[in-house]
Short mmCIF file of C-alpha atoms in Angstrom, two decimals:
data_model
loop_
_atom_site.label_atom_id
_atom_site.label_comp_id
_atom_site.label_asym_id
_atom_site.label_seq_id
_atom_site.Cartn_x
_atom_site.Cartn_y
_atom_site.Cartn_z
CA MET A 175 -43.47 56.96 63.71
CA MET A 176 -46.99 55.60 64.19
CA VAL A 177 -47.66 52.31 62.41
CA ARG A 178 -51.05 51.87 60.75
CA ARG A 179 -52.50 48.50 61.71
CA PRO A 180 -55.72 47.88 59.78
CA LEU A 181 -58.47 45.80 61.33
CA VAL A 182 -59.58 42.48 59.85
CA VAL A 183 -63.00 40.94 60.62
CA THR A 184 -63.45 37.21 60.15
CA ALA A 185 -66.26 34.70 60.63
CA ARG A 186 -65.04 31.97 63.00
CA LEU A 187 -65.28 28.40 61.75
CA PRO A 188 -66.62 25.63 64.01
CA GLY A 189 -63.92 23.50 65.66
CA THR A 190 -64.19 20.34 63.55
CA LEU A 191 -64.14 22.16 60.21
CA PHE A 192 -61.38 24.48 61.44
CA SER A 193 -59.20 21.46 62.30
CA VAL A 194 -59.63 19.98 58.81
CA VAL A 195 -58.94 23.18 56.86
CA GLU A 196 -56.14 24.28 59.17
CA GLY A 197 -54.48 20.91 58.52
CA LEU A 198 -54.80 21.49 54.77
CA ARG A 199 -53.42 25.01 55.16
CA ARG A 200 -50.41 23.81 57.16
CA ALA A 201 -49.72 21.09 54.61
CA HIS A 202 -50.02 23.24 51.48
CA TYR A 203 -49.49 26.93 52.30
CA PRO A 204 -45.83 28.04 52.04
CA ILE A 205 -44.58 27.93 55.63
CA GLU A 206 -42.71 31.25 55.37
CA ARG A 207 -45.98 33.02 54.48
CA ASN A 208 -48.45 31.15 56.69
CA HIS A 209 -48.82 33.55 59.63
CA VAL A 210 -52.58 33.39 60.21
CA PRO A 211 -54.92 30.47 60.84
CA ALA A 212 -57.59 29.22 58.44
CA HIS A 213 -60.42 31.76 58.28
CA VAL A 214 -63.27 33.31 56.30
CA THR A 215 -62.69 37.05 55.85
CA LEU A 216 -65.62 39.46 56.09
CA PHE A 217 -63.61 42.71 55.97
CA HIS A 218 -59.93 42.98 55.00
CA ALA A 219 -58.87 46.45 56.15
CA LEU A 220 -60.97 48.65 58.39
CA PRO A 221 -59.24 51.76 59.76
CA PRO A 222 -57.64 51.24 63.18
CA SER A 223 -59.23 54.47 64.44
CA ALA A 224 -62.62 52.73 64.20
CA GLU A 225 -61.69 49.89 66.58
CA PRO A 226 -63.96 50.94 69.48
CA GLU A 227 -66.94 51.34 67.12
CA VAL A 228 -66.23 48.04 65.34
CA ARG A 229 -65.87 46.19 68.67
CA ARG A 230 -69.25 47.51 69.87
CA LEU A 231 -70.90 46.61 66.56
CA LEU A 232 -69.52 43.06 66.46
CA ALA A 233 -70.48 42.43 70.10
CA SER A 234 -74.03 43.62 69.45
CA VAL A 235 -74.42 41.66 66.23
CA ALA A 236 -73.06 38.42 67.73
CA GLN A 237 -75.37 38.81 70.75
CA SER A 238 -78.48 39.09 68.57
CA THR A 239 -77.58 36.82 65.63
CA ALA A 240 -78.04 33.07 65.38
CA ALA A 241 -75.03 31.15 64.06
CA PRO A 242 -75.24 31.53 60.27
CA PRO A 243 -75.34 28.18 58.47
CA GLY A 244 -72.90 27.57 55.65
CA CYS A 245 -71.41 24.81 53.56
CA THR A 246 -68.22 24.08 51.73
CA CYS A 247 -68.99 23.81 48.04
CA GLY A 248 -65.90 22.77 46.16
CA LEU A 249 -62.60 24.37 45.30
CA THR A 250 -61.76 27.85 44.08
CA ASP A 251 -58.78 28.33 41.77
CA LEU A 252 -56.86 31.40 42.94
CA GLY A 253 -54.35 31.22 40.09
CA SER A 254 -51.34 30.94 42.39
CA GLY A 255 -53.25 29.04 45.05
CA THR A 256 -56.30 27.09 46.10
CA ALA A 257 -59.26 27.84 48.35
CA ILE A 258 -62.35 26.04 49.55
CA ALA A 259 -65.48 27.87 48.43
CA ILE A 260 -68.08 28.71 51.09
CA ALA A 261 -71.79 29.23 50.43
CA SER A 262 -73.79 30.99 53.12
CA PRO A 263 -76.75 33.22 52.28
CA ALA A 264 -77.06 34.06 55.98
CA LEU A 265 -73.41 35.19 56.21
CA SER A 266 -73.90 37.19 53.00
CA ALA A 267 -76.90 38.94 54.57
CA LEU A 268 -74.90 39.63 57.73
CA HIS A 269 -72.08 41.06 55.62
CA ARG A 270 -74.54 43.35 53.79
CA ASP A 271 -75.97 44.59 57.12
CA LEU A 272 -72.50 45.23 58.54
CA SER A 273 -71.48 46.98 55.31
CA VAL A 274 -74.36 49.44 55.67
CA THR A 275 -73.27 50.33 59.20
CA LEU A 276 -69.56 50.50 58.27
CA HIS A 277 -70.18 52.25 54.93
CA GLY A 278 -67.84 55.22 55.39
CA LEU A 279 -65.04 52.96 56.67
CA LEU A 280 -64.89 50.49 53.78
CA GLY A 281 -62.16 50.49 51.17
CA MET A 282 -62.67 49.18 47.65
CA GLN A 283 -61.75 45.59 48.58
CA ASP A 284 -64.42 45.51 51.29
CA ALA A 285 -67.17 47.50 49.56
CA GLY A 286 -68.16 44.84 47.02
CA THR A 287 -69.96 41.55 47.32
CA PRO A 288 -67.63 38.99 48.89
CA ARG A 289 -66.98 35.50 47.57
CA PHE A 290 -66.45 33.64 50.81
CA HIS A 291 -63.66 31.08 50.87
CA ILE A 292 -60.96 29.52 53.01
CA THR A 293 -57.51 29.85 51.45
CA ILE A 294 -55.49 26.68 51.94
CA GLN A 295 -52.68 27.48 49.52
CA ASN A 296 -51.34 30.76 48.09
CA LYS A 297 -48.22 32.28 46.53
CA VAL A 298 -47.20 29.04 44.80
CA THR A 299 -46.56 28.24 41.15
CA ARG A 300 -49.49 27.65 38.84
CA ALA A 301 -48.40 24.01 38.48
CA GLU A 302 -48.39 23.51 42.27
CA ALA A 303 -51.87 25.03 42.56
CA ARG A 304 -53.25 22.84 39.77
CA GLY A 305 -51.61 19.79 41.34
CA LEU A 306 -53.30 20.37 44.69
CA GLN A 307 -56.63 21.04 43.00
CA ALA A 308 -56.36 17.74 41.13
CA THR A 309 -55.47 15.93 44.36
CA LEU A 310 -58.37 17.45 46.32
CA LYS A 311 -60.99 17.25 43.55
CA GLY A 312 -63.85 15.13 44.83
CA ARG A 313 -62.46 15.11 48.39
CA VAL A 314 -63.82 18.54 49.31
CA LEU A 315 -67.53 17.88 49.17
CA ASP A 316 -70.50 19.62 50.70
CA THR A 317 -69.90 19.96 54.42
CA HIS A 318 -72.70 21.71 56.28
CA PHE A 319 -71.83 23.71 59.37
CA ALA A 320 -72.69 26.83 61.35
CA PHE A 321 -70.23 29.68 61.86
CA ALA A 322 -69.24 29.97 65.52
CA GLY A 323 -68.73 33.72 65.88
CA LEU A 324 -66.99 36.89 64.75
CA ASP A 325 -63.33 37.71 65.35
CA LEU A 326 -61.48 41.01 65.11
CA HIS A 327 -57.75 41.19 64.40
CA ARG A 328 -55.12 43.87 63.99
CA LEU A 329 -52.87 43.36 60.96
CA VAL A 330 -49.20 43.18 61.94
CA PRO A 331 -46.39 43.26 59.33
CA VAL A 332 -44.09 40.23 59.33
CA ALA A 333 -40.76 39.93 57.54
CA ILE A 334 -40.62 36.88 55.31
CA ALA A 335 -37.69 35.10 53.67
CA GLY A 336 -36.00 37.30 51.11
CA GLY A 337 -36.81 40.49 53.01
CA ALA A 338 -40.37 40.92 51.77
CA GLY A 339 -42.75 42.67 54.11
CA ALA A 340 -46.49 43.09 54.61
CA GLY A 341 -46.82 44.85 51.28
CA GLU A 342 -45.89 41.57 49.62
CA GLY A 343 -48.18 39.35 51.65
CA GLY A 344 -46.17 39.05 54.85
CA ALA A 345 -48.60 39.76 57.67
CA ALA A 346 -49.84 38.22 60.88
CA TRP A 347 -52.73 39.05 63.16
CA GLU A 348 -52.93 40.26 66.70
CA PRO A 349 -56.24 39.33 68.36
CA ALA A 350 -58.47 42.34 69.07
CA GLY A 351 -61.74 40.63 70.04
CA SER A 352 -63.85 37.52 69.71
CA TRP A 353 -67.63 37.16 69.97
CA THR A 354 -69.74 33.99 69.79
CA PHE A 355 -73.08 34.00 67.98
CA ARG A 356 -75.78 33.78 70.67
CA GLY A 357 -79.02 34.80 68.98
CA ARG A 358 -81.88 32.42 68.38
CA SER A 359 -82.90 31.06 65.00
#
């Protein structure tokens, strides 16, 4: 039986910011569900058959694109979790350009306008989410940064406590490519 392993495209965070948000993620994300590092998702599920095309596209885009500036801009309430909101007009423009090229490959989740964020807590009770948001309020201020590059991953199902699988949020990533932004401003 052939296993479908969708492709995930993320914008790579710079090292210092990654360290901070990864620390928050490790501290507050349920350990049995935390199988991927802190990230900003551009596309959630591209078809695996498109991997060669997606790899070529990401390599070309990273080669010709300057590192998009961004900033953290507060918290996002996910209901059963918490995320750090990201504002980046340049990353939004890059997403739109990639979406045009990938048009026939996009599912509903990837076809709309993204709200960029870094999830630091998910799949917790509403009370736990509100508690973390109260604790972090005022601590997560505007941090300006530039995205470091683009990363491609293959989604891999992971069994989690209680027998739940990828369909219930249990998934990890297998690296499929990484490209650093090298264009000029």
